[in-house]
Short mmCIF file of C-alpha atoms (C1' of nucleotides) in Angstrom, two decimals:
data_model
loop_
_atom_site.label_atom_id
_atom_site.label_comp_id
_atom_site.label_asym_id
_atom_site.label_seq_id
_atom_site.Cartn_x
_atom_site.Cartn_y
_atom_site.Cartn_z
CA MET Q 210 7.03 -34.20 -61.96
CA TYR Q 211 2.83 -34.56 -60.92
CA ALA Q 212 0.44 -33.76 -59.22
CA LEU Q 213 -2.28 -35.58 -56.97
CA VAL Q 214 -5.27 -34.18 -57.55
CA ASP Q 215 -6.99 -35.68 -54.04
CA GLY Q 216 -11.32 -34.45 -52.78
CA ASN Q 217 -11.62 -33.12 -49.29
CA ASN Q 218 -13.96 -34.63 -47.28
CA PHE Q 219 -14.91 -36.85 -49.44
CA TYR Q 220 -16.87 -39.11 -48.74
CA VAL Q 221 -18.85 -35.68 -47.02
CA SER Q 222 -18.51 -33.73 -50.94
CA CYS Q 223 -20.69 -36.24 -52.51
CA GLU Q 224 -23.04 -36.59 -49.97
CA ARG Q 225 -23.54 -32.55 -49.83
CA VAL Q 226 -23.79 -32.39 -53.77
CA PHE Q 227 -27.34 -34.44 -53.00
CA ARG Q 228 -28.15 -32.04 -50.54
CA PRO Q 229 -27.18 -28.33 -50.65
CA SER Q 230 -28.92 -27.18 -46.68
CA LEU Q 231 -25.55 -29.82 -45.65
CA VAL Q 232 -23.53 -26.62 -46.41
CA GLY Q 233 -21.87 -25.05 -43.30
CA HIS Q 234 -23.14 -27.10 -41.17
CA PRO Q 235 -21.03 -29.71 -39.79
CA VAL Q 236 -21.61 -32.89 -41.60
CA VAL Q 237 -19.72 -36.30 -40.33
CA VAL Q 238 -19.34 -39.68 -42.92
CA LEU Q 239 -19.62 -42.94 -40.76
CA SER Q 240 -18.12 -46.02 -41.08
CA ASN Q 241 -20.05 -49.10 -41.54
CA ASN Q 242 -22.29 -50.12 -38.37
CA ASP Q 243 -22.48 -46.50 -37.99
CA GLY Q 244 -19.25 -47.11 -35.80
CA CYS Q 245 -17.01 -44.01 -36.20
CA ALA Q 246 -16.03 -40.83 -38.29
CA ILE Q 247 -14.55 -41.65 -41.40
CA ALA Q 248 -15.07 -38.32 -42.83
CA ARG Q 249 -15.18 -34.29 -42.10
CA SER Q 250 -16.40 -31.79 -42.61
CA ASN Q 251 -13.82 -28.71 -42.65
CA GLU Q 252 -16.84 -27.42 -39.36
CA ALA Q 253 -16.43 -30.83 -38.02
CA LYS Q 254 -13.40 -30.36 -37.93
CA ALA Q 255 -13.54 -27.14 -36.25
CA LEU Q 256 -15.77 -28.69 -33.10
CA GLY Q 257 -12.58 -31.13 -32.42
CA ILE Q 258 -13.52 -34.34 -34.30
CA ALA Q 259 -10.68 -36.20 -34.87
CA MET Q 260 -10.67 -39.11 -37.73
CA GLY Q 261 -12.16 -42.03 -36.47
CA ALA Q 262 -14.11 -41.36 -33.73
CA PRO Q 263 -16.31 -43.67 -32.13
CA TRP Q 264 -19.27 -42.32 -32.43
CA PHE Q 265 -21.50 -41.97 -29.96
CA GLU Q 266 -18.96 -40.19 -27.92
CA ILE Q 267 -19.45 -37.13 -30.23
CA ALA Q 268 -23.78 -38.77 -30.81
CA HIS Q 269 -23.88 -34.76 -28.36
CA LEU Q 270 -22.82 -32.77 -30.20
CA ALA Q 271 -25.93 -33.50 -32.84
CA GLU Q 272 -27.81 -31.44 -30.02
CA SER Q 273 -25.74 -29.11 -29.00
CA ALA Q 274 -23.72 -28.01 -32.17
CA GLY Q 275 -26.40 -29.02 -34.51
CA LEU Q 276 -23.53 -32.48 -35.65
CA VAL Q 277 -25.13 -33.96 -39.01
CA ALA Q 278 -23.82 -37.72 -39.42
CA LEU Q 279 -24.47 -39.48 -42.71
CA SER Q 280 -24.19 -43.66 -43.03
CA ALA Q 281 -22.14 -44.17 -45.34
CA ASN Q 282 -22.48 -44.79 -48.70
CA PHE Q 283 -20.61 -46.29 -51.37
CA ALA Q 284 -22.53 -46.82 -53.79
CA LEU Q 285 -22.54 -42.96 -54.11
CA TYR Q 286 -18.82 -42.29 -53.25
CA GLY Q 287 -18.23 -44.82 -55.62
CA ASP Q 288 -20.37 -43.47 -58.97
CA MET Q 289 -18.98 -40.30 -57.87
CA SER Q 290 -14.91 -41.31 -58.02
CA ASP Q 291 -15.82 -42.29 -61.19
CA ARG Q 292 -16.49 -38.76 -63.11
CA MET Q 293 -13.85 -36.74 -60.49
CA MET Q 294 -11.87 -39.33 -62.02
CA SER Q 295 -12.06 -38.82 -65.25
CA LEU Q 296 -11.49 -35.22 -65.21
CA ALA Q 297 -8.79 -35.51 -62.99
CA ALA Q 298 -7.23 -37.52 -65.81
CA GLY Q 299 -7.44 -34.50 -67.90
CA LEU Q 300 -4.27 -32.79 -66.06
CA GLY Q 301 -1.37 -35.26 -67.76
CA PRO Q 302 -0.93 -38.02 -70.57
CA GLY Q 303 -1.16 -40.57 -67.91
CA GLN Q 304 -3.57 -41.47 -64.66
CA GLU Q 305 -2.73 -43.94 -60.85
CA ILE Q 306 -6.02 -44.06 -59.23
CA TYR Q 307 -4.23 -43.82 -55.37
CA SER Q 308 -7.98 -44.18 -53.83
CA ILE Q 309 -11.51 -43.62 -53.86
CA ASP Q 310 -11.19 -39.48 -53.92
CA GLU Q 311 -7.27 -38.53 -55.12
CA SER Q 312 -4.91 -39.72 -58.53
CA PHE Q 313 -1.55 -39.59 -59.09
CA ILE Q 314 -0.94 -37.76 -62.40
CA ASP Q 315 2.51 -37.70 -64.74
CA LEU Q 316 3.09 -34.12 -65.67
CA ASP Q 317 6.27 -34.93 -68.94
CA GLY Q 318 5.29 -33.83 -71.90
CA VAL Q 319 2.77 -31.40 -70.17
CA ARG Q 320 3.06 -27.53 -71.22
CA GLY Q 321 2.13 -23.95 -70.20
CA CYS Q 322 1.65 -23.55 -66.48
CA LEU Q 323 1.04 -26.54 -64.77
CA THR Q 324 0.04 -23.95 -61.41
CA GLN Q 325 -2.76 -22.37 -64.07
CA ARG Q 326 -3.78 -25.84 -65.82
CA GLY Q 327 -4.06 -27.19 -62.02
CA HIS Q 328 -6.47 -24.44 -61.93
CA LYS Q 329 -8.44 -24.99 -64.45
CA VAL Q 330 -8.90 -28.98 -63.50
CA ARG Q 331 -10.02 -27.45 -60.51
CA GLU Q 332 -12.41 -25.47 -61.31
CA ARG Q 333 -13.96 -28.22 -64.42
CA ILE Q 334 -14.32 -31.77 -61.07
CA LEU Q 335 -16.31 -28.19 -58.75
CA ASP Q 336 -18.99 -27.50 -61.77
CA TRP Q 337 -19.05 -30.82 -62.83
CA ILE Q 338 -19.31 -32.90 -60.57
CA GLY Q 339 -19.03 -30.54 -57.18
CA ILE Q 340 -16.53 -31.61 -55.53
CA PRO Q 341 -13.98 -28.92 -54.26
CA CYS Q 342 -10.67 -30.46 -54.71
CA CYS Q 343 -7.25 -29.45 -53.92
CA VAL Q 344 -4.56 -30.33 -56.92
CA GLY Q 345 -0.33 -30.75 -55.22
CA ILE Q 346 2.65 -30.16 -58.14
CA GLY Q 347 5.85 -32.17 -57.22
CA VAL Q 348 8.92 -32.88 -59.14
CA THR Q 349 7.56 -36.73 -57.00
CA LYS Q 350 4.67 -38.48 -55.71
CA THR Q 351 5.99 -37.54 -51.88
CA LEU Q 352 6.60 -34.18 -52.96
CA ALA Q 353 3.79 -34.34 -54.75
CA LYS Q 354 0.78 -35.34 -52.13
CA LEU Q 355 2.67 -32.87 -49.48
CA ALA Q 356 2.69 -30.00 -51.59
CA ASN Q 357 -1.73 -31.10 -51.77
CA HIS Q 358 -1.69 -31.70 -47.92
CA ILE Q 359 0.19 -27.66 -47.97
CA ALA Q 360 -3.13 -26.56 -50.37
CA LYS Q 361 -5.68 -27.76 -48.45
CA THR Q 362 -4.31 -26.35 -44.90
CA ALA Q 363 -3.27 -23.19 -46.76
CA GLU Q 364 -6.85 -22.67 -48.20
CA ARG Q 365 -8.56 -24.67 -44.14
CA LYS Q 366 -6.41 -22.20 -41.87
CA PRO Q 367 -5.79 -19.54 -43.38
CA GLY Q 368 -2.36 -17.61 -42.74
CA SER Q 369 -0.34 -21.66 -41.91
CA TYR Q 370 0.88 -21.42 -45.38
CA PRO Q 371 1.11 -18.28 -47.96
CA GLU Q 372 -2.01 -17.57 -49.21
CA HIS Q 373 -1.17 -18.09 -53.00
CA LEU Q 374 -0.08 -21.55 -51.96
CA ALA Q 375 -4.50 -22.75 -51.33
CA LEU Q 376 -6.48 -25.14 -53.40
CA VAL Q 377 -3.38 -25.47 -56.12
CA CYS Q 378 0.33 -25.91 -54.60
CA ASN Q 379 2.96 -26.29 -56.93
CA LEU Q 380 6.48 -26.93 -54.57
CA ALA Q 381 8.42 -26.88 -58.25
CA ALA Q 382 7.21 -23.32 -58.89
CA LEU Q 383 9.25 -22.70 -55.95
CA THR Q 384 12.40 -20.51 -54.82
CA PRO Q 385 15.27 -22.78 -52.58
CA PRO Q 386 14.47 -20.74 -50.03
CA ALA Q 387 10.83 -20.73 -50.20
CA LEU Q 388 11.03 -24.18 -50.24
CA GLN Q 389 12.07 -24.36 -47.72
CA GLU Q 390 10.42 -22.72 -45.26
CA VAL Q 391 7.46 -24.40 -46.57
CA LEU Q 392 8.82 -27.88 -46.35
CA ALA Q 393 9.70 -26.03 -42.05
CA ALA Q 394 6.55 -24.85 -41.81
CA THR Q 395 5.07 -29.08 -42.10
CA GLU Q 396 4.85 -31.57 -39.42
CA VAL Q 397 6.99 -34.73 -39.97
CA ARG Q 398 3.99 -37.09 -39.66
CA GLU Q 399 2.98 -35.22 -42.49
CA VAL Q 400 4.56 -36.75 -44.61
CA TRP Q 401 3.32 -39.65 -46.98
CA GLY Q 402 5.43 -42.18 -45.06
CA VAL Q 403 5.32 -41.84 -41.92
CA GLY Q 404 3.43 -42.83 -39.41
CA ARG Q 405 2.31 -42.53 -36.29
CA ARG Q 406 5.29 -44.65 -34.92
CA ILE Q 407 7.60 -43.39 -37.35
CA ALA Q 408 7.48 -39.94 -36.15
CA ALA Q 409 7.40 -40.36 -32.62
CA GLN Q 410 10.40 -42.13 -33.46
CA LEU Q 411 11.80 -38.99 -35.40
CA LYS Q 412 11.47 -36.52 -32.67
CA GLU Q 413 12.68 -38.96 -30.24
CA SER Q 414 15.55 -38.23 -32.56
CA GLY Q 415 15.00 -33.69 -33.33
CA ILE Q 416 13.59 -34.20 -36.71
CA HIS Q 417 9.94 -32.43 -36.09
CA SER Q 418 9.40 -30.77 -39.84
CA ALA Q 419 9.36 -31.53 -43.38
CA LEU Q 420 12.60 -29.56 -43.43
CA ASP Q 421 14.22 -31.56 -41.45
CA LEU Q 422 13.50 -35.43 -42.68
CA ALA Q 423 14.37 -34.30 -45.38
CA ARG Q 424 18.20 -32.85 -44.61
CA LEU Q 425 18.61 -36.66 -43.39
CA ASP Q 426 22.01 -38.73 -44.97
CA PRO Q 427 19.25 -41.28 -46.90
CA ALA Q 428 22.21 -44.00 -45.78
CA MET Q 429 22.11 -42.98 -42.00
CA VAL Q 430 18.41 -43.75 -42.83
CA ARG Q 431 18.27 -46.77 -44.46
CA ARG Q 432 20.48 -47.57 -41.61
CA ARG Q 433 18.51 -46.46 -38.63
CA TRP Q 434 15.44 -47.15 -39.77
CA SER Q 435 14.66 -48.90 -43.25
CA VAL Q 436 15.13 -49.03 -47.21
CA VAL Q 437 11.46 -47.63 -46.93
CA LEU Q 438 11.97 -44.16 -45.25
CA GLU Q 439 15.28 -44.20 -47.43
CA ARG Q 440 12.65 -44.30 -49.75
CA THR Q 441 11.05 -41.23 -48.89
CA VAL Q 442 13.96 -39.29 -47.78
CA ARG Q 443 15.12 -39.32 -51.08
CA GLU Q 444 11.84 -38.65 -52.80
CA LEU Q 445 11.51 -35.83 -50.90
CA GLN Q 446 15.13 -33.84 -52.19
CA GLY Q 447 13.70 -34.11 -55.53
CA LEU Q 448 14.65 -37.91 -56.27
CA ALA Q 449 11.57 -39.97 -57.72
CA CYS Q 450 11.63 -43.31 -56.09
CA ILE Q 451 8.34 -44.66 -56.34
CA GLU Q 452 7.00 -45.37 -59.78
CA LEU Q 453 2.94 -44.58 -60.86
CA GLU Q 454 1.57 -47.23 -61.19
CA LEU Q 455 -0.69 -45.89 -64.76
CA ALA Q 456 -2.75 -50.08 -64.31
CA PRO Q 457 -4.09 -51.52 -60.72
CA ALA Q 458 -2.61 -54.53 -60.05
CA ARG Q 459 -3.98 -57.65 -59.49
CA LYS Q 460 -4.85 -58.48 -55.46
CA GLN Q 461 -2.60 -60.98 -53.73
CA GLU Q 462 -5.68 -61.25 -51.15
CA ILE Q 463 -9.18 -60.19 -51.30
CA ALA Q 464 -10.34 -59.98 -47.76
CA CYS Q 465 -14.69 -59.64 -47.41
CA THR Q 466 -14.94 -58.69 -42.92
CA ARG Q 467 -17.83 -56.98 -41.31
CA SER Q 468 -18.68 -56.30 -37.69
CA PHE Q 469 -22.04 -57.29 -36.85
CA GLY Q 470 -24.70 -55.02 -36.17
CA HIS Q 471 -25.69 -57.50 -32.99
CA PRO Q 472 -23.85 -58.75 -31.16
CA VAL Q 473 -23.88 -63.39 -32.22
CA THR Q 474 -23.47 -66.40 -30.81
CA HIS Q 475 -25.60 -68.96 -32.94
CA LEU Q 476 -23.31 -70.65 -35.02
CA ALA Q 477 -26.17 -70.96 -38.20
CA ASP Q 478 -26.27 -66.74 -38.07
CA LEU Q 479 -22.74 -67.09 -38.62
CA GLY Q 480 -23.15 -69.42 -41.28
CA GLU Q 481 -24.53 -67.32 -43.09
CA ALA Q 482 -23.14 -64.10 -43.06
CA VAL Q 483 -19.25 -66.25 -42.85
CA THR Q 484 -21.32 -67.61 -46.53
CA GLU Q 485 -22.65 -64.08 -47.50
CA PHE Q 486 -18.77 -62.75 -47.43
CA ALA Q 487 -17.48 -65.94 -49.08
CA SER Q 488 -19.56 -65.11 -51.37
CA ARG Q 489 -18.66 -61.86 -51.73
CA ALA Q 490 -15.54 -62.26 -52.11
CA ALA Q 491 -15.80 -64.44 -55.10
CA HIS Q 492 -17.39 -63.05 -57.24
CA LYS Q 493 -14.26 -60.40 -56.52
CA LEU Q 494 -12.41 -62.49 -57.03
CA ARG Q 495 -13.68 -63.55 -60.54
CA ALA Q 496 -13.41 -59.40 -60.93
CA GLN Q 497 -10.54 -59.97 -61.09
CA GLY Q 498 -10.24 -63.01 -62.81
CA SER Q 499 -8.28 -64.61 -60.30
CA LEU Q 500 -8.23 -67.53 -58.27
CA ALA Q 501 -7.54 -68.74 -55.07
CA GLY Q 502 -5.57 -71.71 -53.07
CA GLN Q 503 -6.35 -71.31 -49.62
CA VAL Q 504 -9.60 -69.72 -47.60
CA LEU Q 505 -9.58 -67.67 -44.03
CA VAL Q 506 -12.12 -67.87 -41.90
CA PHE Q 507 -12.22 -65.95 -38.18
CA ILE Q 508 -14.48 -65.39 -35.84
CA ARG Q 509 -13.98 -62.87 -33.37
CA THR Q 510 -15.09 -60.87 -29.87
CA SER Q 511 -15.29 -56.97 -29.60
CA PRO Q 512 -12.12 -56.30 -27.79
CA PHE Q 513 -13.99 -52.72 -26.22
CA ARG Q 514 -16.08 -55.47 -24.56
CA PRO Q 515 -15.27 -56.81 -21.04
CA GLN Q 516 -16.85 -60.24 -21.92
CA ALA Q 517 -15.06 -63.86 -22.37
CA GLN Q 518 -12.73 -62.52 -25.87
CA PHE Q 519 -12.94 -65.09 -28.10
CA SER Q 520 -10.83 -64.78 -30.85
CA ARG Q 521 -9.98 -67.79 -33.75
CA SER Q 522 -9.18 -68.14 -37.49
CA ILE Q 523 -8.04 -71.42 -39.28
CA ILE Q 524 -6.72 -71.43 -42.87
CA THR Q 525 -8.12 -73.87 -45.53
CA PRO Q 526 -6.51 -74.90 -48.42
CA LEU Q 527 -8.57 -76.03 -51.82
CA ARG Q 528 -7.88 -79.00 -52.99
CA ARG Q 529 -7.08 -76.87 -56.83
CA PRO Q 530 -7.60 -73.31 -57.11
CA SER Q 531 -10.76 -71.83 -57.32
CA ALA Q 532 -12.92 -68.64 -58.09
CA ASP Q 533 -16.07 -71.00 -57.41
CA THR Q 534 -18.47 -69.55 -54.40
CA GLY Q 535 -19.88 -72.95 -54.02
CA VAL Q 536 -15.85 -74.53 -53.58
CA ILE Q 537 -15.41 -71.77 -51.94
CA VAL Q 538 -18.84 -70.97 -49.44
CA ALA Q 539 -18.03 -74.96 -48.68
CA ALA Q 540 -14.63 -74.76 -47.51
CA ALA Q 541 -15.96 -71.61 -45.39
CA LEU Q 542 -18.57 -73.45 -43.81
CA SER Q 543 -16.55 -77.04 -43.29
CA SER Q 544 -13.22 -73.92 -41.39
CA LEU Q 545 -16.15 -71.98 -39.57
CA ARG Q 546 -17.94 -75.09 -37.87
CA ALA Q 547 -13.91 -76.18 -36.85
CA ILE Q 548 -13.61 -73.14 -35.29
CA TYR Q 549 -16.83 -72.70 -33.25
CA ARG Q 550 -17.51 -72.02 -30.23
CA PRO Q 551 -20.39 -72.03 -28.86
CA GLY Q 552 -21.17 -69.20 -25.80
CA TYR Q 553 -19.99 -66.11 -27.17
CA HIS Q 554 -20.61 -62.36 -27.79
CA LEU Q 555 -19.13 -62.39 -31.09
CA ALA Q 556 -18.49 -58.47 -32.94
CA ARG Q 557 -16.58 -60.04 -35.80
CA ALA Q 558 -16.56 -62.24 -38.04
CA GLY Q 559 -14.82 -62.21 -42.45
CA ILE Q 560 -13.04 -64.59 -45.00
CA MET Q 561 -9.86 -64.32 -46.76
CA LEU Q 562 -8.78 -65.22 -49.54
CA LEU Q 563 -4.89 -66.11 -50.28
CA GLU Q 564 -2.21 -67.72 -52.70
CA LEU Q 565 -4.63 -66.43 -55.54
CA GLN Q 566 -3.32 -67.22 -58.86
CA PRO Q 567 -3.78 -66.11 -62.21
CA ASN Q 568 -7.46 -68.11 -63.72
CA THR Q 569 -5.65 -68.68 -66.82
CA VAL Q 570 -2.23 -71.11 -65.16
CA LEU Q 571 -3.66 -74.24 -65.13
CA GLN Q 572 -1.45 -76.32 -63.09
CA GLY Q 573 -2.13 -79.95 -64.32
CA GLU Q 574 -2.46 -82.83 -61.98
CA LEU Q 575 -2.30 -86.78 -61.82
CA ASP Q 576 -5.49 -87.27 -60.47
CA LEU Q 577 -8.06 -90.72 -61.20
CA GLN Q 578 -10.64 -89.11 -59.85
CA GLU Q 579 -12.83 -85.64 -61.76
CA GLY Q 580 -11.66 -82.35 -62.72
CA ALA Q 581 -12.99 -79.06 -61.98
CA ALA Q 582 -17.14 -79.49 -63.99
CA PRO Q 583 -15.94 -76.41 -66.75
CA GLN Q 584 -20.39 -75.94 -66.77
CA ARG Q 585 -20.24 -74.08 -63.37
CA THR Q 586 -17.74 -71.26 -64.92
CA ARG Q 587 -20.64 -70.91 -66.39
CA LEU Q 588 -22.12 -71.20 -63.12
CA MET Q 589 -21.16 -68.39 -62.17
CA THR Q 590 -21.04 -66.38 -65.01
CA THR Q 591 -24.40 -66.50 -65.27
CA ILE Q 592 -24.76 -65.50 -61.50
CA ASP Q 593 -22.57 -62.84 -61.62
CA ASP Q 594 -24.12 -61.65 -64.74
CA LEU Q 595 -27.22 -61.51 -63.45
CA ASN Q 596 -26.88 -59.54 -60.06
CA GLN Q 597 -25.25 -57.37 -62.02
CA ARG Q 598 -27.63 -56.60 -63.65
CA TYR Q 599 -30.65 -57.04 -61.38
CA GLY Q 600 -28.92 -56.33 -58.79
CA ARG Q 601 -26.55 -57.46 -56.06
CA GLY Q 602 -28.60 -60.40 -54.95
CA THR Q 603 -31.46 -61.43 -56.89
CA VAL Q 604 -28.56 -64.83 -56.14
CA ILE Q 605 -27.23 -65.61 -53.67
CA MET Q 606 -26.23 -69.33 -51.84
CA ALA Q 607 -29.22 -70.38 -49.98
CA SER Q 608 -27.14 -71.29 -46.68
CA ALA Q 609 -26.95 -67.41 -47.18
CA GLY Q 610 -29.83 -66.71 -45.75
CA LEU Q 611 -33.34 -64.83 -46.65
CA ALA Q 612 -32.67 -60.73 -46.21
CA GLY Q 613 -34.69 -58.54 -44.08
CA ASP Q 614 -34.71 -58.63 -40.61
CA ARG Q 615 -34.93 -61.99 -39.52
CA ARG Q 616 -31.09 -61.84 -40.47
CA ALA Q 617 -29.58 -61.35 -36.42
CA TRP Q 618 -25.63 -60.22 -38.28
CA THR Q 619 -25.99 -57.55 -40.53
CA MET Q 620 -24.89 -54.33 -40.47
CA LYS Q 621 -27.02 -51.11 -38.19
CA GLN Q 622 -27.75 -48.49 -41.08
CA GLU Q 623 -29.42 -46.16 -39.67
CA ARG Q 624 -28.57 -42.52 -42.12
CA ARG Q 625 -28.07 -43.82 -45.27
CA THR Q 626 -28.98 -41.58 -47.88
CA PRO Q 627 -30.68 -43.26 -51.13
CA GLY Q 628 -28.67 -44.40 -54.59
CA TYR Q 629 -28.85 -41.22 -55.74
CA THR Q 630 -27.35 -41.47 -59.40
CA THR Q 631 -27.07 -46.09 -59.25
CA CYS Q 632 -31.17 -47.27 -58.25
CA TRP Q 633 -33.28 -45.10 -60.93
CA ALA Q 634 -35.97 -45.77 -57.66
CA ASP Q 635 -33.71 -43.09 -55.97
CA MET Q 636 -32.93 -40.87 -58.68
CA PRO Q 637 -34.32 -37.75 -58.09
CA VAL Q 638 -36.70 -35.93 -59.96
CA VAL Q 639 -36.38 -32.58 -61.73
CA ARG Q 640 -39.86 -30.57 -60.88
CA ALA Q 641 -40.50 -27.37 -62.52
"C1'" DT D 74 -25.86 -49.90 -25.75
"C1'" DC D 75 -22.74 -48.00 -28.41
"C1'" DT D 76 -15.24 -47.92 -31.60
"C1'" DG D 77 -14.59 -49.82 -39.87
"C1'" DG D 78 -12.52 -51.93 -43.94
"C1'" DG D 79 -9.57 -52.91 -47.11
"C1'" DG D 80 -4.65 -54.35 -48.93
"C1'" DT D 81 0.08 -53.29 -49.23
"C1'" DC D 82 5.71 -53.47 -48.03
"C1'" DC D 83 9.36 -55.65 -45.52
"C1'" DT D 84 12.59 -57.78 -42.62
"C1'" DA D 85 13.84 -61.11 -38.68
"C1'" DG D 86 14.43 -65.04 -38.10
"C1'" DG D 87 13.98 -70.63 -38.19
"C1'" DA D 88 14.20 -74.71 -41.16
"C1'" DC D 89 15.96 -76.29 -44.69
"C1'" DC D 90 19.05 -77.24 -49.64
"C1'" DC D 91 23.50 -78.51 -51.56
"C1'" DT H 147 41.98 -72.89 -29.80
"C1'" DC H 148 40.16 -74.27 -34.00
"C1'" DT H 149 33.69 -76.58 -36.41
"C1'" DG H 150 31.54 -73.79 -44.38
"C1'" DG H 151 30.12 -71.06 -47.61
"C1'" DG H 152 26.16 -69.51 -50.18
"C1'" DG H 153 22.02 -69.62 -50.90
"C1'" DT H 154 15.85 -70.42 -51.31
"C1'" DC H 155 11.47 -70.39 -49.27
"C1'" DC H 156 8.39 -69.23 -45.31
"C1'" DT H 157 5.85 -66.74 -41.35
"C1'" DA H 158 5.11 -63.02 -38.01
"C1'" DG H 159 4.58 -59.14 -36.70
"C1'" DG H 160 5.33 -54.51 -37.55
"C1'" DA H 161 4.84 -50.64 -40.40
"C1'" DC H 162 2.35 -47.92 -43.96
"C1'" DC H 163 -1.54 -46.37 -47.27
"C1'" DC H 164 -6.28 -44.32 -47.67
#
DNA sequence: TCTGGGGTCCTAGGACCC
DNA sequence: TCTGGGGTCCTAGGACCC
């Protein structure tokens, strides 16, 4: 038995904790570069704003409907997430943190009424952290996910589901006919693992609701679609196929990619950007105790612009696996020089670290040259410590350039809220 | 003028091995 | 007319998730 605890409109809810005046008003949080809406309050959803809607297409709603748009403040959301997760963990013996705003809880061995316990945790998160969330409970993770969707929808759109399923929905407590009714009222697209493409294919075959999908023959689904969808069907039928992952697995790839605030044409500017991306990726790499074997760099123009398009990437193997910022930046910059062509308005660049391996495994080598200098590892640890203690960007590679407006490529964030919980200077002050 | 960022898994097909 | 059998590794592409 699993529960899924999921924050409602999470980024918007985080902002509202510190700006309660936003409650009741349509609010969206924008992606990097203030590009498109990645979180919407219920009021914003009611205005018809779609997930991912470009800001320039909905900006007129600020005037006409009082829509408030904020730049994404990921430091704030990450910190609020940690607080929410620690309370959600109280629901059962195991927790999988699935994304920034949702976690699965293992309910095995939990006694008492699960629905009541769900309500208690929900209220505690709302009281202590200020984040509204919904709880879904089911025999499998897929059913818990679906239950959570139903809990949210029942609250947001009264009449869509029985009233008692709002906020906390325990599908395992329903009678079989009641469960069927609820599944029949749920679009197949809402099932975890069914995306746009597969939903369209299913509909063509007359599979419209979650109930229709649950009634399919798993073997047929495997033949016609895939083993992935087969698992989804079995999970809907109550057979657990997807396990709880208590510890996050080591990443197999680490990426850092960004769109630019303005089009970039010069190699020098690109070099600064790529240096910063590579430095950040190398830091993430060390944080999970890995080494990278390859570095991928790409640059590209905007596919939305009519001008000449350009998109190139290159993979450069490292001489030996490394987590050294200097080594990774050097590889990234020489890769960049290899693919760069002047004359294009580049909109985006990025780096990916590939062929990751644990830093505890070191391949011996037949090499008469000197090996990796051991003091470099200590240098990297020192840099990470300094940046941890005094803030990101305290110690950087010189080729990243100096921060400030001078940098042509930095992203646009015109509506960023303060780091209320992560920066001393931004901490709210209570006055008597 | 203006359209995010970071991941995972699975499959099919080709190259290659003995 | 008729050309084995069993396997691995790699890559590109497609699908999904938040």
